[in-house]
Short mmCIF file of C-alpha atoms in Angstrom, two decimals:
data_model
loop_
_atom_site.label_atom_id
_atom_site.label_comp_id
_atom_site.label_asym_id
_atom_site.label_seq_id
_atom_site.Cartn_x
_atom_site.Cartn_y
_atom_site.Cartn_z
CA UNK A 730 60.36 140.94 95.24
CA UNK A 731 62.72 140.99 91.87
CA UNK A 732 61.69 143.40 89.96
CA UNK A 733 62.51 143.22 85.82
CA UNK A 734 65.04 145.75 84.95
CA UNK A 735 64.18 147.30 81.14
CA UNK A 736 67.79 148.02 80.11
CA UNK A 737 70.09 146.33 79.37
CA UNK A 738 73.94 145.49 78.53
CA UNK A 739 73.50 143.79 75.49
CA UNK A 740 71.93 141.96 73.14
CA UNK A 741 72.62 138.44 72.43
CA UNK A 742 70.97 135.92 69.99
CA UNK A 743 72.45 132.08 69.06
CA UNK A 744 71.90 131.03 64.97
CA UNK A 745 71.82 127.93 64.57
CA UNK A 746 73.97 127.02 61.39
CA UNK A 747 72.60 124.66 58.50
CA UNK A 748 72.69 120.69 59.86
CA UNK A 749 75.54 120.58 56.79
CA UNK A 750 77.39 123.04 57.94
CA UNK A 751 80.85 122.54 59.11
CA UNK A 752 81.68 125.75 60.91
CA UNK A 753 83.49 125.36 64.44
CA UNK A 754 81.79 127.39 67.67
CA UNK A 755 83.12 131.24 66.86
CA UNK A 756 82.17 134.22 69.05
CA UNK A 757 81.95 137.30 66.61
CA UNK A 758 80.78 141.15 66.96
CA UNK A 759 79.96 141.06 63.56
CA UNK A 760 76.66 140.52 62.20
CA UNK A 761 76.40 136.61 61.08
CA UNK A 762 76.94 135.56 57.24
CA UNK A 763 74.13 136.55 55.14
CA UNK A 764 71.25 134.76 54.42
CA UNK A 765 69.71 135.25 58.26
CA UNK A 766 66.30 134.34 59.10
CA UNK A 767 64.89 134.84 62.93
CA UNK A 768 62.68 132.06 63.92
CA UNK A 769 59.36 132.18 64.64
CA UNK A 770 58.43 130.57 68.24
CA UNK A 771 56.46 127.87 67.04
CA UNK A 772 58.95 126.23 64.63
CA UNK A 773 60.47 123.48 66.28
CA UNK A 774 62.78 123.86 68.60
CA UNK A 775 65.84 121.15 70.47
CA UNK A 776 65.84 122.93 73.92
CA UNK A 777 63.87 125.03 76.20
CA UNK A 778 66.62 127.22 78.78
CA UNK A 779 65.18 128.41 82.23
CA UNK A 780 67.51 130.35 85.45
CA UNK A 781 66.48 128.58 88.14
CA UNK A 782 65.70 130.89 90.99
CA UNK A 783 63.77 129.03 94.69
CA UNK A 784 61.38 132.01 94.86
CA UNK A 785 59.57 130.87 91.73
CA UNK A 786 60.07 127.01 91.80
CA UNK A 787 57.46 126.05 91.79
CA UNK A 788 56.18 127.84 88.64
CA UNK A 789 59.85 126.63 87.23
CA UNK A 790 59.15 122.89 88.24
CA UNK A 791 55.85 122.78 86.02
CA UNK A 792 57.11 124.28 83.08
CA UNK A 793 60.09 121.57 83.36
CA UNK A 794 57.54 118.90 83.85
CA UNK A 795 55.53 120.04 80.85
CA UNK A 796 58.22 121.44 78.88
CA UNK A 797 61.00 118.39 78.96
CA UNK A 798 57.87 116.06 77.63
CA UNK A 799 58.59 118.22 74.44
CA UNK A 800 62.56 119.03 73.90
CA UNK A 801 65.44 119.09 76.12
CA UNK A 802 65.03 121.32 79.23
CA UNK A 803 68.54 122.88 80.46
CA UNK A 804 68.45 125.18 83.41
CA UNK A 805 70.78 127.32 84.55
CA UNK A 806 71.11 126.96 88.56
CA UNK A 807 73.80 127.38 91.47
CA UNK A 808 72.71 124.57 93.22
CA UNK A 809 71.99 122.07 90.62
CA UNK A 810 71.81 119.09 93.41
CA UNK A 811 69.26 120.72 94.88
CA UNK A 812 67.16 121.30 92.07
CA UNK A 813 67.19 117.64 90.68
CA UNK A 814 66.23 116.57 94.43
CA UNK A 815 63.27 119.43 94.06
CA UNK A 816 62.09 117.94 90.25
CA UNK A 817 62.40 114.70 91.32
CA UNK A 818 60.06 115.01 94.28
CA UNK A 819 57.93 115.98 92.84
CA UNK A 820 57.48 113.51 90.12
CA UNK A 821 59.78 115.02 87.47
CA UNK A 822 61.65 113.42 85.09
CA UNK A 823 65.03 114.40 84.77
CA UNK A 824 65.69 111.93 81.62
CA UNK A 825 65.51 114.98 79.62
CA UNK A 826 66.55 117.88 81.60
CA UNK A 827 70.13 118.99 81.82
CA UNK A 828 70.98 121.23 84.65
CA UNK A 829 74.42 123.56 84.81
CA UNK A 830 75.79 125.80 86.95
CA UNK A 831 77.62 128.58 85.06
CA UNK A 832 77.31 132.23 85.88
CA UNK A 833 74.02 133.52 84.89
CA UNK A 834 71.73 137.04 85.19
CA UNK A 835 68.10 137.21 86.76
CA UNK A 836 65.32 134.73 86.24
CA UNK A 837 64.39 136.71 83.27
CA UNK A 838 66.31 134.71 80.96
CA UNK A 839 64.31 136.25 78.12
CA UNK A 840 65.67 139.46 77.89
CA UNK A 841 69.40 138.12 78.54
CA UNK A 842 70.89 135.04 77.24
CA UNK A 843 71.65 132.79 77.83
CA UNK A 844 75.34 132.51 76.45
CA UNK A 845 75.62 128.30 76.14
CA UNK A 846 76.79 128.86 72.65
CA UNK A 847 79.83 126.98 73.32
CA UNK A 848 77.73 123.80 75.36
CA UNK A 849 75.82 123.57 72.20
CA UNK A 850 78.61 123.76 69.72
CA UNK A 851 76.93 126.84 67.94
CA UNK A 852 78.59 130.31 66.83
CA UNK A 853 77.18 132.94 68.95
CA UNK A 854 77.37 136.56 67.25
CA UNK A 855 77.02 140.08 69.97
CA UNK A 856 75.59 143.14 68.77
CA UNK A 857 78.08 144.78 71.27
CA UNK A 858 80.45 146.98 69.52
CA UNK A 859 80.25 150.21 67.30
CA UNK A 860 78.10 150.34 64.67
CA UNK A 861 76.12 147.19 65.88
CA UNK A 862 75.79 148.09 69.71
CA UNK A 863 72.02 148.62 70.81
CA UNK A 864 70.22 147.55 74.13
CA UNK A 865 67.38 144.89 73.09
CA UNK A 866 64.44 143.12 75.40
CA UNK A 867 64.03 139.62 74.25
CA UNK A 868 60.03 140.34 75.65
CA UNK A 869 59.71 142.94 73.05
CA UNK A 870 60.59 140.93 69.99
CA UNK A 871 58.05 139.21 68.47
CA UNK A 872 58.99 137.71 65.08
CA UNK A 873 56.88 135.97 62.04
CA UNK A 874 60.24 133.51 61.06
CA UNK A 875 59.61 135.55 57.56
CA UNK A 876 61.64 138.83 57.91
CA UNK A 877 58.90 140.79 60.11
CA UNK A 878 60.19 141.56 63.96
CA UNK A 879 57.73 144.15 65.90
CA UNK A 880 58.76 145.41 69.23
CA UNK A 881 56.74 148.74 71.18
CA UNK A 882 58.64 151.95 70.52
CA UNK A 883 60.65 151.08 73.69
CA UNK A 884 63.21 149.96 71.60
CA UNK A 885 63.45 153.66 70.63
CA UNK A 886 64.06 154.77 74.09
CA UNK A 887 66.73 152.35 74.68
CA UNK A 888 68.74 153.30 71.65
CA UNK A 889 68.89 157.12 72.30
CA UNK A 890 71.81 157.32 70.45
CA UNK A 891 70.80 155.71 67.53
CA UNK A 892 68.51 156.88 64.93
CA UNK A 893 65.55 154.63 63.76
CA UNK A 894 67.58 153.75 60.26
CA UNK A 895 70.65 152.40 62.14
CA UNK A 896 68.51 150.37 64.42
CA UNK A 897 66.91 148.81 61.63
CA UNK A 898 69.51 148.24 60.10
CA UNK A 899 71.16 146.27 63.26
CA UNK A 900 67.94 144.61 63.11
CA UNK A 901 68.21 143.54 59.34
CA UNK A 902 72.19 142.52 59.90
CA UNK A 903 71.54 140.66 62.92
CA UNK A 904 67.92 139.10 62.55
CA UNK A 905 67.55 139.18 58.94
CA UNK A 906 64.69 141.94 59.07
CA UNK A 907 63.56 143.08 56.48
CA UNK A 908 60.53 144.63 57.78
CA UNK A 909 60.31 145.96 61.73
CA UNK A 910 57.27 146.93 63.08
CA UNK A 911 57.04 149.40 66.05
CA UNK A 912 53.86 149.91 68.09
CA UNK A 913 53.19 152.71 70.53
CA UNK A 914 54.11 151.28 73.82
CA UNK A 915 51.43 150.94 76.71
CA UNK A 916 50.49 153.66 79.36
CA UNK A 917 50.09 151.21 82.32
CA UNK A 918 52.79 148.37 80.95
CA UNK A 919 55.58 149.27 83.10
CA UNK A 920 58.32 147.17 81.21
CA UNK A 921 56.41 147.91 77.54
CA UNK A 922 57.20 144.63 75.99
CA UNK A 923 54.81 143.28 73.64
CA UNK A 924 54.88 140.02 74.84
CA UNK A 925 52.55 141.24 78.05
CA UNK A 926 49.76 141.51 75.50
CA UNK A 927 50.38 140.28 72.17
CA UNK A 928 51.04 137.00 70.62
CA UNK A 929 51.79 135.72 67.18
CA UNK A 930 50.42 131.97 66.58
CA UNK A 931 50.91 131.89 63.07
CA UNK A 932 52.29 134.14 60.10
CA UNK A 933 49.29 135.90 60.07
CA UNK A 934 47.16 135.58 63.36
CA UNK A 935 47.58 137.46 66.50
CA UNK A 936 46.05 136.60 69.93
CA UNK A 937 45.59 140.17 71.54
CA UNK A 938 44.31 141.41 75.29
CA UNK A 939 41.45 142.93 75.26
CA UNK A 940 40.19 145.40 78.26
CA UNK A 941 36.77 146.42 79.14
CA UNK A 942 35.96 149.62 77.36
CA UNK A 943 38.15 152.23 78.46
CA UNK A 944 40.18 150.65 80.96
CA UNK A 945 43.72 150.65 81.67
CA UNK A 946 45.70 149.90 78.39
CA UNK A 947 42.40 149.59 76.15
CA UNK A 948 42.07 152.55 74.52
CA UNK A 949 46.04 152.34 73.37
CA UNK A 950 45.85 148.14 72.41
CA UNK A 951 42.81 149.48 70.05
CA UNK A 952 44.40 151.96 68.12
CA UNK A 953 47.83 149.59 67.94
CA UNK A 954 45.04 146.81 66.46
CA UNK A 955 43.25 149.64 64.03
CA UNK A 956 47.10 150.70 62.85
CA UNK A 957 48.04 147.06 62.43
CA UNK A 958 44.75 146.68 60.31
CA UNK A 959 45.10 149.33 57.93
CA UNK A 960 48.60 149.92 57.64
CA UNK A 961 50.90 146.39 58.22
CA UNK A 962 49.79 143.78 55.85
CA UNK A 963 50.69 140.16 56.51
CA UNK A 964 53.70 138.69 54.52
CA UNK A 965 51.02 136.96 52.24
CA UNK A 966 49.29 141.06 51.67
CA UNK A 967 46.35 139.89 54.28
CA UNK A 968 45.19 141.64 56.90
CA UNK A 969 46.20 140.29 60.24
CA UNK A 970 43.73 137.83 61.95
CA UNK A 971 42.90 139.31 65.50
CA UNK A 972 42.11 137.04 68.29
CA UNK A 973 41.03 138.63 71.01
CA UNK A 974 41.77 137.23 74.93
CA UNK A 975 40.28 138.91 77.63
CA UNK A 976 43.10 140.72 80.19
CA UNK A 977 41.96 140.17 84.10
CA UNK A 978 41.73 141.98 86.71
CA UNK A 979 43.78 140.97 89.92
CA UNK A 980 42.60 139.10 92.80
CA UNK A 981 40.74 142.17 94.25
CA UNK A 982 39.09 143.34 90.93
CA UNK A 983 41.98 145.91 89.77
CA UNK A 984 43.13 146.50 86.31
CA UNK A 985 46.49 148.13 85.82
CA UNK A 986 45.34 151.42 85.96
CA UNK A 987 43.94 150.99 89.59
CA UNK A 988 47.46 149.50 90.79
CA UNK A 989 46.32 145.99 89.93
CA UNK A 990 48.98 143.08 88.84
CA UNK A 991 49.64 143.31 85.00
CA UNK A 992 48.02 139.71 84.81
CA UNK A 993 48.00 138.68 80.94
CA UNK A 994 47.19 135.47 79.08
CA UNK A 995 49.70 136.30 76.06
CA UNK A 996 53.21 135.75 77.83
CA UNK A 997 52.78 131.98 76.95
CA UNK A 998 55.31 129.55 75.25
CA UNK A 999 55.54 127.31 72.60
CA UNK A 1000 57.33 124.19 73.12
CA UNK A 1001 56.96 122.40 69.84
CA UNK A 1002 53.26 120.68 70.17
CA UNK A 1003 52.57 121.93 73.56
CA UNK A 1004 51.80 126.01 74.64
CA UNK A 1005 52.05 126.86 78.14
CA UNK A 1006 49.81 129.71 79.29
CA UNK A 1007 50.08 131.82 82.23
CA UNK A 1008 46.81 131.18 84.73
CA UNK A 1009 45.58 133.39 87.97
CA UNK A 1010 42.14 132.20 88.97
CA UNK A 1011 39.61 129.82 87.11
CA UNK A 1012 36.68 131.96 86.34
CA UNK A 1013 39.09 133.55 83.91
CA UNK A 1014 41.32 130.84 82.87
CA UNK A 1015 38.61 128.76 81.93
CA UNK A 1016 37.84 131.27 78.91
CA UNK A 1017 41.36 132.23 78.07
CA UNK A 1018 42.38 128.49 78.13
CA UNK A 1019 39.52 127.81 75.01
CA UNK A 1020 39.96 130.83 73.16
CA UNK A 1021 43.83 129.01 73.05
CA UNK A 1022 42.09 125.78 72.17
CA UNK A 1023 40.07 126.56 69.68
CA UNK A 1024 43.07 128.92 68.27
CA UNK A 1025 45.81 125.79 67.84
CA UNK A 1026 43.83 122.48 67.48
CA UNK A 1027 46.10 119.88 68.01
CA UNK A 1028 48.03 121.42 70.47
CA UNK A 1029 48.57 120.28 73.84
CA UNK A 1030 47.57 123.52 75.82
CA UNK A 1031 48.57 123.57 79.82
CA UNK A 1032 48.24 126.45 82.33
CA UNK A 1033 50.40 127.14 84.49
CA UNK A 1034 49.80 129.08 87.75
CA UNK A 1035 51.24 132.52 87.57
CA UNK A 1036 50.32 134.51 90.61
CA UNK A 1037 53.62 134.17 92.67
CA UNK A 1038 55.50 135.81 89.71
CA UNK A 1039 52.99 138.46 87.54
CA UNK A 1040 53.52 141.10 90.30
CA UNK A 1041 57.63 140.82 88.82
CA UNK A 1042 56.18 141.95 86.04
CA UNK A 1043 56.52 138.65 83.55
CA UNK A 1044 55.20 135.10 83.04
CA UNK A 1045 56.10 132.11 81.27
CA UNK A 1046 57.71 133.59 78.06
CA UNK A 1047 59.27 135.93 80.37
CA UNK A 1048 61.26 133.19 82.37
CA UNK A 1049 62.04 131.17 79.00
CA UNK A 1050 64.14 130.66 76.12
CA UNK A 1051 63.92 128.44 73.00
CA UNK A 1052 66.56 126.86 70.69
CA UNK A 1053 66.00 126.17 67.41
CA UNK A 1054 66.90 123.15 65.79
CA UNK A 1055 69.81 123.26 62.98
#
C-alpha cells in the first residue's frame, strides 16, 4: 500500500497569464508579476491532470470518463499504450484525453505538480530558493479565488524555519494572499490537510464533516467551525455558511479514532459543471450525495467509488489537479 508522504521538496503552482498576454514559457524563482490572484476550484478550468498508477485504475478510469466529458484530461503515465487500451475497454473516450509519459512523483499529484508548464506554453514560477523556499501540500490549500487561502497549522510544522510573517508573505508573493487562514490541524487526520474534511463551494459556503458527538475528530472540526464563525468573516463581512456532511465509519463500523479508514465525502472535485465525490457504501452515499445536490443545483454530481484508495490516505481531490483557463 502507498502511503502519502506529508513533506515535501517543493512547492510548485502554474499562473495562467491574461489570454492577451504575449509572454513566452519562463521558469522563474521569483514570485510572478504583481497583480496575482489564486483560483478558486470551481472557476472554470481547460484541463484536469491525473498520475496514472494500475493499483488505482480503476478509480482513475472513472474520473477520466466523467472528467474528459468536462475539459481536457492529460495523465501522466509510463505506459501510455497501455492505458488508452485500459480507457478504451472500457468504454472511454479518448477524444479528449491526452496521455504523456514524462517523469512524474506518486499518484498524489495534488501535493506535487505537475510541472507541464512548458506542454502548455505557460510560465511556471518555484517557490524554491531563499527567501521564497517553503514545503507546501496542495491538500491543505483551500482558496476563495478572492485573496483568502486557509490551510491546518501543518503548514507551520513544515516551515520550521520560517516564522508565520515570512510564510505569509510567500503566500501573498506567490498566491496573491492577502488574507491566510490557519486552522488547528486534526488529532486523528494523519496527513492534516483540510481537504479530508472541508470544502469551499462558493465564496462564502463551506461543506464540513461532521462526527457523531464526541468521536474521533469532532470535538476539534467544532471548535475550527465556532472560530471560523466568530472570528473569519467572509470577503463580503458574512459569516460563513456551514454545510454539514456526515463523516462514515469504515466497513466494520470504525471511526478514525478506533483505527478505522479516514473515509470523507469532502475530498471531491470540481470539473467545471460536474463535482466528483468520493463514495464507500450506499447507506451513506445516498445522504452525502443530496446534501451535494441540494448544495450546487445545476451541477452534474457523480460518485465515485473510493474504497481501494481512502486507506492511502486521499480521494479524488487528492489524485487531481486543475488548470485554469487564461
Amino acid at each position: 500500500m502507498q502511503l502519502r508522504s506529508t513533506l515535501l521538496i517543493c512547492f510548485v503552482w502554474l499562473l495562467l497569464l491574461p489570454a492577451t498576454s504575449t509572454r513566452a514559457q519562463e521558469v522563474s524563482t521569483d514570485p510572478p508579476p504583481a497583480p496575482v490572484r489564486l483560483m478558486a476550484e470551481w472557476e472554470e478550468s481547460q484541463a484536469l491532470l491525473v498520475s496514472w498508477r494500475n493499483q488505482h485504475a480503476i478509480l482513475l478510469r472513472e474520473i477520466v470518463r466523467h472528467g474528459s466529458a468536462e475539459c481536457k484530461v492529460i495523465i501522466f503515465a509510463d505506459n501510455p499504450s497501455a492505458v488508452s487500451n485500459y480507457l478504451s475497454s472500457g468504454n472511454v473516450s479518448l477524444e479528449n484525453v491526452e496521455i504523456l509519459s514524462p517523469e512524474y512523483d506518486s499518484i498524489w499529484i495534488r501535493d506535487y505538480g505537475p510541472f507541464i508548464a512548458q506542454h502548455l506554453g505557460l510560465p511556471i514560477y518555484e517557490a524554491i530558493e531563499p527567501p521564497y523556499d517553503w514545503v507546501h501540500s496542495g491538500g491543505n490549500n483551500l482558496r476563495d479565488g478572492m485573496g483568502t487561502i486557509f490551510s491546518s497549522d501543518l503548514i507551520l510544522e513544515e516551515n520550521p524555519f520560517k516564522t508565520e510573517a515570512e510564510i505569509d508573505q510567500i503566500a501573498n508573493l506567490f498566491f496573491g494572499a492577502d488574507r491566510y487562514v490557519k486552522l488547528p490541524a486534526l488529532p486523528y487526520d494523519v496527513i492534516h490537510h483540510l481537504d479530508m474534511h472541508m470544502r469551499f463551494i462558493d465564496e462564502e459556503t463551506i461543506i464540513i464533516g461532521e462526527y457523531p458527538d464526541g468521536v474521533s475528530d469532532g470535538p476539534q472540526i467544532e471548535a475550527n467551525i465556532e472560530y471560523l464563525l466568530n472570528e473569519v468573516p467572509t470577503p463580503f463581512g458574512n459569516p460563513y455558511r456551514i454545510i454539514r456532511i456526515p463523516m462514515p465509519p469504515d466497513a466494520q463500523g470504525r471511526y478514525p479514532d478506533q483505527n478505522g479508514d479516514y473515509r470523507t465525502y469532502t475530498n471531491s472535485l470540481f470539473v467545471n459543471g460536474t463535482v466528483l465525490v468520493p463514495t464507500y457504501d450506499e447507506q451513506y452515499d445516498t445522504t452525502a450525495l443530496r446534501i451535494y445536490e441540494e448544495a450546487l443545483p445545476g451541477y452534474n454530481i457523480v460518485g465515485i467509488d473510493c474504497n481501494g484508495i481512502i486507506p492511502s490516505l486521499g480521494a479524488i481531490h487528492c489524485i487531481t489537479k486543475l488548470v485554469g483557463v487564461n
